[in-house]
Coordinates of N, CA and C in Angstrom, one line a residue:
Chain V
X127 N -21.5 -322.0 -90.5 CA -22.2 -322.6 -89.3 C -21.4 -323.8 -88.9
X128 N -21.1 -323.9 -87.6 CA -20.4 -325.1 -87.1 C -21.4 -326.2 -87.0
X129 N -20.8 -327.4 -87.2 CA -21.7 -328.6 -87.1 C -21.8 -329.1 -85.7
X130 N -22.3 -330.4 -85.6 CA -22.4 -331.0 -84.4 C -21.0 -331.6 -84.0
X131 N -20.6 -331.3 -82.8 CA -19.3 -331.7 -82.3 C -19.4 -332.9 -81.4
X132 N -18.6 -333.9 -81.5 CA -18.6 -335.0 -80.5 C -17.1 -335.3 -80.1
X133 N -17.0 -335.8 -78.9 CA -15.7 -336.2 -78.4 C -15.9 -337.3 -77.4
X134 N -14.9 -338.2 -77.2 CA -13.8 -338.4 -78.2 C -14.3 -339.1 -79.5
X135 N -13.4 -339.2 -80.4 CA -13.8 -339.9 -81.7 C -13.7 -341.4 -81.5
X136 N -12.7 -341.8 -80.7 CA -12.5 -343.3 -80.5 C -12.3 -343.5 -79.0
X137 N -12.7 -344.7 -78.6 CA -12.5 -345.0 -77.2 C -12.5 -346.5 -77.1
X138 N -11.4 -347.0 -76.4 CA -11.3 -348.5 -76.1 C -11.3 -348.7 -74.6
X139 N -12.2 -349.5 -74.1 CA -12.2 -349.8 -72.7 C -12.4 -351.3 -72.5
X140 N -12.2 -351.7 -71.2 CA -12.5 -353.1 -70.9 C -13.9 -353.2 -70.3
X141 N -14.5 -354.4 -70.4 CA -15.8 -354.6 -69.9 C -15.8 -354.3 -68.4
X142 N -17.0 -353.8 -68.0 CA -17.2 -353.3 -66.6 C -16.7 -352.0 -66.3
X143 N -15.9 -351.4 -67.2 CA -15.4 -350.0 -67.0 C -16.5 -349.0 -67.4
X144 N -16.3 -347.8 -67.0 CA -17.2 -346.7 -67.3 C -16.7 -345.8 -68.5
X145 N -17.6 -345.2 -69.2 CA -17.2 -344.3 -70.3 C -18.2 -343.2 -70.5
X146 N -17.8 -342.1 -70.9 CA -18.7 -340.9 -71.2 C -18.4 -340.3 -72.5
X147 N -19.4 -339.9 -73.2 CA -19.3 -339.2 -74.5 C -19.9 -337.9 -74.4
X148 N -19.4 -336.9 -75.1 CA -19.9 -335.6 -75.1 C -20.3 -335.1 -76.4
X149 N -21.4 -334.3 -76.5 CA -21.9 -333.8 -77.7 C -22.3 -332.3 -77.6
X150 N -21.9 -331.5 -78.5 CA -22.2 -330.1 -78.6 C -23.0 -329.9 -79.8
X151 N -24.3 -329.6 -79.8 CA -25.2 -329.5 -80.9 C -25.0 -328.2 -81.7
X152 N -25.6 -328.0 -82.8 CA -25.6 -326.8 -83.5 C -26.3 -325.7 -82.7
X153 N -25.7 -324.5 -82.7 CA -26.3 -323.5 -81.9 C -27.7 -323.2 -82.2
X154 N -28.6 -323.1 -81.2 CA -30.0 -322.8 -81.4 C -30.9 -324.0 -81.7
X155 N -30.3 -325.2 -81.8 CA -31.1 -326.4 -82.0 C -31.6 -326.9 -80.7
X156 N -33.0 -326.9 -80.6 CA -33.6 -327.3 -79.4 C -33.6 -328.8 -79.2
X157 N -33.6 -329.6 -80.2 CA -33.7 -331.1 -80.1 C -32.4 -331.7 -80.3
X158 N -32.1 -332.6 -79.4 CA -30.8 -333.4 -79.4 C -31.1 -334.9 -79.3
X159 N -30.4 -335.7 -80.1 CA -30.6 -337.1 -80.1 C -29.3 -337.8 -79.9
X160 N -29.4 -339.0 -79.2 CA -28.3 -339.9 -79.1 C -28.7 -341.2 -79.8
X161 N -27.9 -341.7 -80.7 CA -28.2 -343.0 -81.4 C -27.0 -343.9 -81.1
X162 N -27.3 -345.2 -81.2 CA -26.4 -346.3 -81.1 C -26.4 -347.0 -82.5
X163 N -25.2 -347.1 -83.1 CA -25.2 -347.8 -84.4 C -24.2 -348.9 -84.3
X164 N -24.7 -350.1 -84.2 CA -23.9 -351.4 -84.2 C -23.5 -351.7 -85.6
X165 N -22.4 -352.3 -85.8 CA -21.8 -352.6 -87.1 C -22.8 -353.4 -87.9
X166 N -23.1 -352.9 -89.1 CA -24.1 -353.6 -90.0 C -25.5 -353.3 -89.8
X167 N -25.8 -352.4 -88.9 CA -27.2 -352.0 -88.6 C -27.4 -350.5 -88.7
X168 N -28.6 -350.1 -88.8 CA -29.0 -348.7 -88.9 C -28.9 -348.1 -87.5
X169 N -28.9 -346.8 -87.4 CA -28.8 -346.1 -86.1 C -30.1 -346.4 -85.3
X170 N -30.0 -346.6 -84.0 CA -31.1 -346.9 -83.1 C -31.1 -345.8 -82.1
X171 N -32.3 -345.1 -82.0 CA -32.4 -344.0 -81.0 C -32.3 -344.5 -79.6
X172 N -31.4 -343.9 -78.8 CA -31.3 -344.1 -77.4 C -32.1 -343.2 -76.6
X173 N -32.0 -341.9 -76.9 CA -32.7 -340.8 -76.1 C -32.8 -339.6 -77.0
X174 N -33.9 -338.9 -76.8 CA -34.2 -337.6 -77.5 C -34.6 -336.6 -76.5
X175 N -33.9 -335.4 -76.5 CA -34.1 -334.3 -75.7 C -34.8 -333.2 -76.4
X176 N -35.7 -332.5 -75.8 CA -36.3 -331.2 -76.3 C -35.9 -330.2 -75.3
X177 N -34.9 -329.3 -75.7 CA -34.3 -328.4 -74.7 C -33.6 -329.3 -73.7
X178 N -33.9 -329.2 -72.4 CA -33.3 -330.1 -71.4 C -34.2 -331.1 -70.9
X179 N -35.4 -331.3 -71.5 CA -36.3 -332.3 -71.1 C -36.2 -333.6 -72.0
X180 N -36.5 -334.7 -71.4 CA -36.5 -336.0 -72.2 C -37.8 -336.2 -72.9
X181 N -37.8 -336.4 -74.2 CA -39.0 -336.7 -75.0 C -39.2 -338.2 -75.2
X182 N -38.1 -338.9 -75.4 CA -38.2 -340.3 -75.6 C -36.9 -341.0 -75.2
X183 N -37.0 -341.9 -74.2 CA -35.9 -342.7 -73.8 C -36.3 -344.2 -73.7
X184 N -37.3 -344.6 -74.5 CA -37.8 -345.9 -74.4 C -36.8 -347.0 -74.8
X185 N -35.8 -346.7 -75.5 CA -34.8 -347.7 -75.9 C -33.5 -347.6 -75.2
X186 N -33.5 -346.8 -74.2 CA -32.2 -346.6 -73.4 C -32.2 -347.6 -72.3
X187 N -31.1 -348.4 -72.3 CA -30.9 -349.4 -71.2 C -30.6 -348.7 -69.9
X188 N -31.6 -348.4 -69.2 CA -31.4 -347.4 -68.0 C -30.7 -348.0 -66.9
X189 N -30.5 -349.4 -66.9 CA -29.7 -350.0 -65.8 C -28.2 -349.6 -66.0
X190 N -27.8 -349.3 -67.2 CA -26.4 -349.0 -67.4 C -26.1 -347.7 -68.1
X191 N -27.1 -347.2 -68.9 CA -26.9 -346.0 -69.7 C -27.6 -344.8 -69.0
X192 N -27.0 -343.6 -69.0 CA -27.6 -342.4 -68.6 C -27.2 -341.3 -69.5
X193 N -28.0 -340.3 -69.6 CA -27.7 -339.1 -70.4 C -28.3 -337.9 -69.7
X194 N -27.7 -336.8 -69.9 CA -28.2 -335.5 -69.4 C -27.9 -334.4 -70.4
X195 N -28.7 -333.4 -70.3 CA -28.5 -332.2 -71.2 C -28.8 -331.0 -70.3
X196 N -27.7 -330.6 -69.6 CA -27.9 -329.5 -68.7 C -27.9 -328.2 -69.5
X197 N -28.8 -327.3 -69.1 CA -28.9 -326.0 -69.7 C -29.4 -326.0 -71.1
X198 N -29.9 -327.2 -71.5 CA -30.4 -327.3 -72.9 C -29.5 -327.1 -74.0
X199 N -28.2 -327.3 -73.7 CA -27.2 -327.1 -74.8 C -26.5 -328.4 -75.0
X200 N -25.2 -328.5 -74.5 CA -24.5 -329.8 -74.8 C -25.0 -330.9 -73.9
X201 N -24.6 -332.1 -74.2 CA -25.1 -333.3 -73.6 C -24.0 -334.3 -73.4
X202 N -24.1 -335.2 -72.4 CA -23.2 -336.3 -72.1 C -24.0 -337.6 -72.0
X203 N -23.5 -338.6 -72.6 CA -24.0 -340.0 -72.5 C -23.0 -340.8 -71.8
X204 N -23.5 -341.6 -70.7 CA -22.6 -342.4 -69.9 C -23.0 -343.8 -70.0
X205 N -22.0 -344.7 -69.9 CA -22.3 -346.1 -69.8 C -21.5 -346.6 -68.6
X206 N -22.2 -347.3 -67.7 CA -21.6 -347.7 -66.5 C -22.4 -348.9 -65.9
X207 N -21.9 -350.1 -65.9 CA -20.6 -350.6 -66.5 C -20.8 -351.0 -67.9
X208 N -19.8 -351.0 -68.7 CA -19.9 -351.3 -70.1 C -19.9 -352.9 -70.3
X209 N -20.6 -353.3 -71.3 CA -20.6 -354.7 -71.7 C -20.0 -354.8 -73.1
X210 N -19.7 -356.1 -73.4 CA -19.1 -356.3 -74.8 C -20.1 -355.8 -75.9
X211 N -21.4 -356.1 -75.7 CA -22.3 -355.7 -76.7 C -22.6 -354.2 -76.9
X212 N -21.9 -353.4 -76.0 CA -22.0 -352.0 -76.2 C -21.1 -351.4 -77.2
X213 N -20.2 -352.3 -77.8 CA -19.3 -351.9 -78.8 C -20.2 -351.4 -80.0
X214 N -19.9 -350.2 -80.4 CA -20.8 -349.5 -81.4 C -20.3 -348.1 -81.7
X215 N -20.9 -347.5 -82.7 CA -20.6 -346.0 -82.9 C -21.8 -345.3 -82.2
X216 N -21.5 -344.3 -81.5 CA -22.5 -343.5 -80.8 C -22.6 -342.2 -81.5
X217 N -23.8 -341.9 -82.1 CA -24.0 -340.7 -82.9 C -24.8 -339.7 -82.2
X218 N -24.5 -338.5 -82.2 CA -25.3 -337.4 -81.7 C -25.8 -336.6 -82.9
X219 N -27.0 -336.2 -82.8 CA -27.7 -335.3 -83.8 C -28.5 -334.2 -83.2
X220 N -28.6 -333.2 -83.9 CA -29.5 -332.1 -83.4 C -30.4 -331.6 -84.5
X221 N -31.5 -331.0 -84.2 CA -32.4 -330.4 -85.2 C -33.1 -329.2 -84.6
X222 N -33.6 -328.3 -85.5 CA -34.4 -327.2 -85.1 C -35.8 -327.4 -85.6
X223 N -36.0 -328.3 -86.6 CA -37.3 -328.6 -87.2 C -37.3 -330.0 -87.5
X224 N -37.5 -330.3 -88.8 CA -37.6 -331.7 -89.3 C -36.2 -332.4 -89.5
X225 N -35.3 -331.6 -90.1 CA -34.0 -332.2 -90.5 C -33.1 -332.4 -89.4
X226 N -32.4 -333.5 -89.3 CA -31.4 -333.8 -88.3 C -30.0 -333.6 -88.9
X227 N -29.1 -333.1 -88.1 CA -27.7 -332.9 -88.5 C -26.9 -333.8 -87.5
X228 N -26.1 -334.6 -88.1 CA -25.3 -335.6 -87.3 C -23.9 -335.2 -87.1
X229 N -23.4 -335.5 -85.9 CA -21.9 -335.4 -85.6 C -21.2 -336.6 -86.2
X230 N -19.8 -336.6 -86.1 CA -19.0 -337.7 -86.7 C -19.1 -339.0 -86.0
X231 N -19.6 -339.0 -84.7 CA -19.7 -340.2 -84.0 C -18.5 -340.5 -83.1
X232 N -18.8 -341.3 -82.1 CA -17.7 -341.9 -81.2 C -17.7 -343.4 -81.4
X233 N -16.6 -344.0 -81.8 CA -16.5 -345.4 -82.0 C -16.0 -346.0 -80.7
X234 N -16.9 -346.8 -80.0 CA -16.5 -347.4 -78.7 C -16.2 -348.9 -79.0
X235 N -15.1 -349.4 -78.5 CA -14.7 -350.8 -78.5 C -14.6 -351.2 -77.1
X236 N -15.4 -352.3 -76.7 CA -15.3 -352.8 -75.4 C -14.7 -354.2 -75.5
X237 N -13.5 -354.3 -74.8 CA -12.8 -355.6 -74.8 C -13.1 -356.5 -73.6
Chain Q
X283 N -46.8 -347.6 -84.4 CA -45.4 -348.0 -84.7 C -45.0 -347.9 -86.2
X284 N -43.8 -347.6 -86.4 CA -43.4 -347.5 -87.8 C -42.2 -348.4 -88.0
X285 N -41.9 -348.7 -89.3 CA -40.7 -349.5 -89.6 C -40.3 -349.2 -91.0
X286 N -39.0 -349.5 -91.3 CA -38.4 -349.3 -92.6 C -37.7 -350.6 -93.0
X287 N -37.9 -351.0 -94.3 CA -37.2 -352.1 -94.8 C -36.3 -351.8 -96.0
X288 N -35.1 -352.1 -95.9 CA -34.2 -351.9 -97.0 C -33.8 -353.4 -97.4
X289 N -34.3 -353.9 -98.4 CA -34.1 -355.3 -98.7 C -32.7 -355.7 -99.2
X290 N -32.1 -354.7 -99.8 CA -30.7 -355.0 -100.4 C -29.7 -354.5 -99.4
X291 N -28.9 -355.5 -98.8 CA -27.8 -355.1 -97.9 C -26.6 -354.5 -98.7
X292 N -26.4 -355.1 -99.9 CA -25.3 -354.6 -100.7 C -25.7 -354.5 -102.1
X293 N -25.3 -353.5 -102.8 CA -25.6 -353.3 -104.2 C -24.3 -352.9 -105.0
X294 N -23.7 -353.9 -105.8 CA -22.6 -353.6 -106.6 C -23.0 -353.0 -107.9
X295 N -22.4 -352.0 -108.4 CA -22.8 -351.4 -109.7 C -21.5 -350.8 -110.4
X296 N -21.5 -351.0 -111.7 CA -20.3 -350.4 -112.4 C -20.4 -348.9 -112.5
X297 N -19.3 -348.3 -112.5 CA -19.2 -346.8 -112.7 C -20.0 -346.4 -113.9
X298 N -20.7 -345.3 -113.8 CA -21.5 -344.6 -114.9 C -22.8 -345.4 -115.2
X299 N -23.0 -346.5 -114.5 CA -24.3 -347.2 -114.6 C -25.4 -346.6 -113.7
X300 N -26.6 -346.8 -114.0 CA -27.7 -346.3 -113.1 C -27.8 -347.2 -111.9
X301 N -28.4 -346.7 -110.8 CA -28.6 -347.5 -109.6 C -29.9 -347.1 -109.0
X302 N -30.6 -348.1 -108.4 CA -31.8 -347.9 -107.5 C -31.6 -348.6 -106.2
X303 N -31.7 -347.9 -105.1 CA -31.7 -348.5 -103.8 C -33.1 -348.5 -103.3
X304 N -33.6 -349.7 -102.8 CA -35.0 -349.8 -102.5 C -35.3 -349.5 -101.0
X305 N -36.4 -348.9 -100.8 CA -36.8 -348.6 -99.4 C -38.4 -348.7 -99.3
X306 N -38.8 -349.6 -98.4 CA -40.3 -349.7 -98.1 C -40.5 -349.3 -96.6
X307 N -41.6 -348.7 -96.3 CA -41.9 -348.3 -95.0 C -43.3 -348.8 -94.6
X308 N -43.6 -348.8 -93.3 CA -44.9 -349.0 -92.8 C -45.2 -348.0 -91.7
X309 N -46.4 -347.4 -91.7 CA -46.8 -346.5 -90.7 C -48.3 -346.3 -90.8
X310 N -49.0 -346.0 -89.7 CA -50.4 -345.9 -89.7 C -50.8 -344.4 -89.9
X311 N -49.8 -343.5 -89.9 CA -50.1 -342.1 -90.1 C -49.3 -341.5 -91.2
X312 N -49.5 -340.2 -91.5 CA -48.7 -339.6 -92.5 C -47.2 -339.5 -92.0
X313 N -46.3 -339.6 -93.0 CA -44.9 -339.7 -92.7 C -44.1 -338.6 -93.4
X314 N -42.9 -338.4 -92.9 CA -41.8 -337.7 -93.6 C -40.8 -338.8 -93.9
X315 N -40.1 -338.7 -95.0 CA -39.2 -339.8 -95.5 C -37.8 -339.1 -95.8
X316 N -36.8 -339.8 -95.5 CA -35.4 -339.3 -95.7 C -34.5 -340.4 -96.2
X317 N -33.5 -339.9 -97.0 CA -32.3 -340.8 -97.3 C -31.1 -340.1 -96.8
X318 N -30.3 -340.9 -96.1 CA -29.0 -340.4 -95.6 C -27.9 -341.2 -96.2
X319 N -26.7 -340.6 -96.4 CA -25.5 -341.3 -96.8 C -24.4 -341.2 -95.7
X320 N -23.7 -342.3 -95.5 CA -22.7 -342.4 -94.5 C -21.4 -342.9 -95.1
X321 N -20.4 -342.0 -95.2 CA -19.1 -342.4 -95.6 C -18.3 -343.0 -94.5
X322 N -17.3 -343.9 -94.7 CA -16.6 -344.5 -93.6 C -16.1 -343.6 -92.6
X323 N -16.3 -343.9 -91.3 CA -15.8 -343.2 -90.2 C -16.4 -341.8 -90.1
X324 N -17.6 -341.6 -90.7 CA -18.2 -340.3 -90.6 C -19.7 -340.4 -90.2
X325 N -20.3 -339.3 -89.8 CA -21.7 -339.3 -89.4 C -22.6 -339.4 -90.7
X326 N -23.9 -339.3 -90.4 CA -24.8 -339.4 -91.5 C -25.0 -338.0 -92.1
X327 N -25.2 -337.9 -93.5 CA -25.4 -336.7 -94.2 C -26.7 -336.8 -94.9
X328 N -27.6 -335.8 -94.8 CA -28.9 -335.9 -95.5 C -28.7 -335.8 -97.0
X329 N -29.3 -336.7 -97.8 CA -29.3 -336.7 -99.2 C -30.5 -335.9 -99.7
X330 N -31.6 -336.3 -99.2 CA -32.9 -335.7 -99.6 C -34.0 -336.1 -98.6
X331 N -35.1 -335.3 -98.7 CA -36.2 -335.6 -97.8 C -37.5 -335.3 -98.6
X332 N -38.6 -336.1 -98.2 CA -39.9 -335.8 -98.6 C -40.8 -335.4 -97.4
X333 N -41.3 -334.3 -97.5 CA -42.2 -333.8 -96.5 C -43.7 -333.7 -97.0
X334 N -43.8 -333.2 -98.2 CA -45.2 -333.1 -98.8 C -45.0 -332.6 -100.2
X335 N -46.1 -332.5 -101.0 CA -46.0 -331.9 -102.3 C -45.6 -332.9 -103.3
X336 N -44.7 -332.5 -104.3 CA -44.3 -333.3 -105.4 C -43.7 -334.6 -104.9
X337 N -44.1 -335.7 -105.5 CA -43.6 -337.0 -105.1 C -42.2 -337.3 -105.5
X338 N -41.7 -336.6 -106.5 CA -40.3 -336.7 -107.0 C -39.5 -335.7 -106.3
X339 N -38.5 -336.2 -105.5 CA -37.7 -335.3 -104.7 C -36.2 -335.4 -105.3
X340 N -35.6 -334.2 -105.5 CA -34.2 -334.2 -105.9 C -33.3 -333.8 -104.7
X341 N -32.2 -334.5 -104.7 CA -31.3 -334.2 -103.6 C -29.9 -333.8 -104.1
X342 N -28.9 -334.0 -103.2 CA -27.6 -333.6 -103.5 C -26.9 -334.7 -104.3
X343 N -25.8 -334.4 -104.9 CA -25.0 -335.3 -105.6 C -25.7 -336.1 -106.7
X344 N -26.7 -335.5 -107.3 CA -27.4 -336.1 -108.4 C -28.4 -337.2 -108.1
X345 N -28.7 -337.4 -106.8 CA -29.7 -338.4 -106.4 C -31.1 -337.8 -106.4
X346 N -32.0 -338.7 -106.6 CA -33.4 -338.4 -106.5 C -34.2 -339.6 -106.0
X347 N -35.4 -339.3 -105.4 CA -36.2 -340.4 -104.9 C -37.7 -340.1 -105.2
X348 N -38.5 -341.1 -105.3 CA -39.9 -341.0 -105.6 C -40.7 -341.6 -104.5
X349 N -41.6 -340.8 -103.9 CA -42.5 -341.2 -102.9 C -43.7 -341.9 -103.6
X350 N -44.0 -343.1 -103.2 CA -45.2 -343.8 -103.7 C -46.0 -344.3 -102.6
X351 N -47.1 -343.5 -102.3 CA -47.9 -343.8 -101.1 C -48.6 -345.1 -101.2
X352 N -49.1 -345.5 -102.4 CA -49.9 -346.8 -102.5 C -49.0 -348.0 -102.3
X353 N -47.7 -347.9 -102.7 CA -46.8 -349.0 -102.5 C -45.9 -348.8 -101.3
X354 N -46.1 -347.7 -100.5 CA -45.4 -347.4 -99.3 C -43.9 -347.5 -99.6
X355 N -43.4 -346.9 -100.7 CA -42.0 -347.0 -101.0 C -41.4 -345.6 -101.2
X356 N -40.1 -345.6 -101.1 CA -39.3 -344.3 -101.3 C -38.0 -344.7 -101.8
X357 N -37.9 -345.2 -103.1 CA -36.7 -345.7 -103.7 C -35.8 -344.6 -104.1
X358 N -34.5 -344.8 -103.9 CA -33.5 -343.8 -104.3 C -32.8 -344.2 -105.6
X359 N -32.6 -343.2 -106.5 CA -32.1 -343.5 -107.8 C -31.0 -342.5 -108.2
X360 N -30.1 -342.9 -109.0 CA -29.1 -342.0 -109.6 C -28.8 -342.6 -111.0
X361 N -28.9 -341.7 -112.1 CA -28.8 -342.2 -113.4 C -27.4 -342.7 -113.8
X362 N -26.4 -342.1 -113.1 CA -25.0 -342.5 -113.5 C -24.1 -342.3 -112.2
X363 N -23.6 -343.4 -111.7 CA -22.9 -343.4 -110.4 C -21.4 -343.1 -110.7
X364 N -20.8 -342.6 -109.6 CA -19.3 -342.3 -109.6 C -18.7 -343.1 -108.5
X365 N -17.4 -343.3 -108.6 CA -16.6 -344.0 -107.6 C -16.9 -343.4 -106.2
X366 N -17.0 -342.1 -106.2 CA -17.2 -341.3 -104.9 C -18.5 -341.6 -104.3
X367 N -19.4 -342.3 -105.0 CA -20.7 -342.6 -104.4 C -20.7 -343.9 -103.5
X368 N -19.5 -344.5 -103.5 CA -19.4 -345.7 -102.7 C -19.5 -345.3 -101.2
X369 N -20.5 -345.9 -100.6 CA -20.9 -345.5 -99.2 C -22.0 -346.4 -98.8
X370 N -22.5 -346.1 -97.6 CA -23.7 -346.8 -97.1 C -24.9 -345.8 -97.1
X371 N -26.0 -346.3 -97.5 CA -27.2 -345.4 -97.6 C -28.3 -345.9 -96.7
X372 N -28.9 -345.0 -95.9 CA -29.9 -345.3 -95.0 C -31.2 -344.6 -95.3
X373 N -32.3 -345.3 -95.4 CA -33.6 -344.8 -95.5 C -34.2 -344.6 -94.1
X374 N -35.0 -343.5 -93.9 CA -35.5 -343.3 -92.6 C -36.9 -342.7 -92.7
X375 N -37.7 -343.0 -91.7 CA -39.1 -342.5 -91.7 C -39.4 -341.9 -90.3
X376 N -40.3 -340.8 -90.4 CA -40.7 -340.2 -89.2 C -42.2 -339.8 -89.3
X377 N -43.0 -340.1 -88.3 CA -44.4 -339.7 -88.3 C -44.4 -338.2 -88.3
X378 N -45.3 -337.6 -89.2 CA -45.3 -336.1 -89.2 C -46.0 -335.6 -88.0
X379 N -45.6 -334.5 -87.5 CA -46.2 -333.8 -86.3 C -45.6 -334.3 -85.0
X380 N -45.5 -333.3 -84.1 CA -45.0 -333.6 -82.8 C -43.5 -334.0 -82.7
X381 N -43.1 -334.5 -81.6 CA -41.7 -334.8 -81.4 C -41.5 -336.3 -81.7
X382 N -41.8 -336.7 -82.9 CA -41.7 -338.1 -83.2 C -40.3 -338.6 -83.5
X383 N -40.0 -339.7 -83.1 CA -38.6 -340.2 -83.4 C -38.5 -340.7 -84.8
X384 N -37.2 -340.7 -85.3 CA -36.9 -341.2 -86.6 C -36.5 -342.6 -86.5
X385 N -37.1 -343.5 -87.4 CA -36.7 -344.9 -87.5 C -35.9 -345.1 -88.7
X386 N -34.7 -345.7 -88.6 CA -33.8 -346.0 -89.7 C -33.9 -347.4 -90.2
X387 N -33.7 -347.6 -91.5 CA -33.5 -348.9 -92.0 C -32.1 -349.5 -91.7
X388 N -31.9 -350.7 -92.1 CA -30.6 -351.4 -91.8 C -29.5 -351.0 -92.7
X389 N -29.8 -350.2 -93.8 CA -28.7 -349.7 -94.6 C -28.5 -350.5 -95.9
X390 N -28.0 -349.9 -96.9 CA -27.6 -350.6 -98.2 C -26.2 -350.0 -98.5
X391 N -25.3 -351.0 -98.6 CA -23.9 -350.6 -99.0 C -23.8 -350.6 -100.6
X392 N -23.5 -349.4 -101.1 CA -23.4 -349.2 -102.5 C -21.9 -349.3 -102.9
X393 N -21.5 -350.3 -103.7 CA -20.2 -350.4 -104.1 C -20.1 -350.1 -105.6
X394 N -19.4 -349.1 -105.9 CA -19.2 -348.7 -107.3 C -17.9 -349.3 -107.8
X395 N -18.0 -350.1 -108.9 CA -16.9 -350.8 -109.5 C -16.3 -350.1 -110.6
X396 N -15.0 -349.8 -110.6 CA -14.4 -349.0 -111.8 C -14.5 -349.8 -113.1

C-alpha cells in the first residue's frame, strides 16, 4: 500500500513570495490533514478535510494561507505572501478511521 | 478543549537501559491517546494507540504505554533501548467520536548514549 506522498520535500523562498505544497493521501482515505511543525514544537493542525469539505480550519491564518481538496483526493496548501515565521515543516496526513498516516513533510525556509 | 503536556523536552539514556517518556493530558470527554515517533527529516510514525479496553498497550519496536485515567497520564516505556531509538517522540490526544482534531504535545527528544 502506497503511503502519503508530498512534494516538494524542500523549498526555500524569500519573504513576500508565494509557495504551494501538494499532498496525495492514501487511496480511499476520506480525511486529510495539513499540519505546521515549527522547529522544537509539536505539529499544529492547520486544516482538516472530510472528503472535499472543510471540517476544521480554526488555526489556519486565512489572510495568507489557503487550501483546497478538489474531488476529495489530493490537496494543495498555499501561502501568499510568505513571512519569516512561516519557516516550518508542513506535514500532510490522511486517515480512514482513527489512525493518521503521515507523509514525509515539506521543509519550508523563508529568507 | 484538550491539551497535552510532555514535561521532558530531552531524555538522555544509556543503551540497554530502561526509559520512560511522560505524557499528561486534559480533556472533558473520553479520549483516544497516541504515541508517535519522528526520525530526522521524516514524517510521524504511529508507535501505539489507546482506544479502549486494556490500559496497557503494546506497540512497535518493543514500546508500551499505560493509560491511567485517574492521573490523566499515558507514559511511554521501553525496558531496554537501542541506538536506533534515538528520535523525537510525540504524545497526542483526540476526543473520541466525530471528526475531532488531534492535539500533539511539544515532543521529547530521546538520545540513546552508546
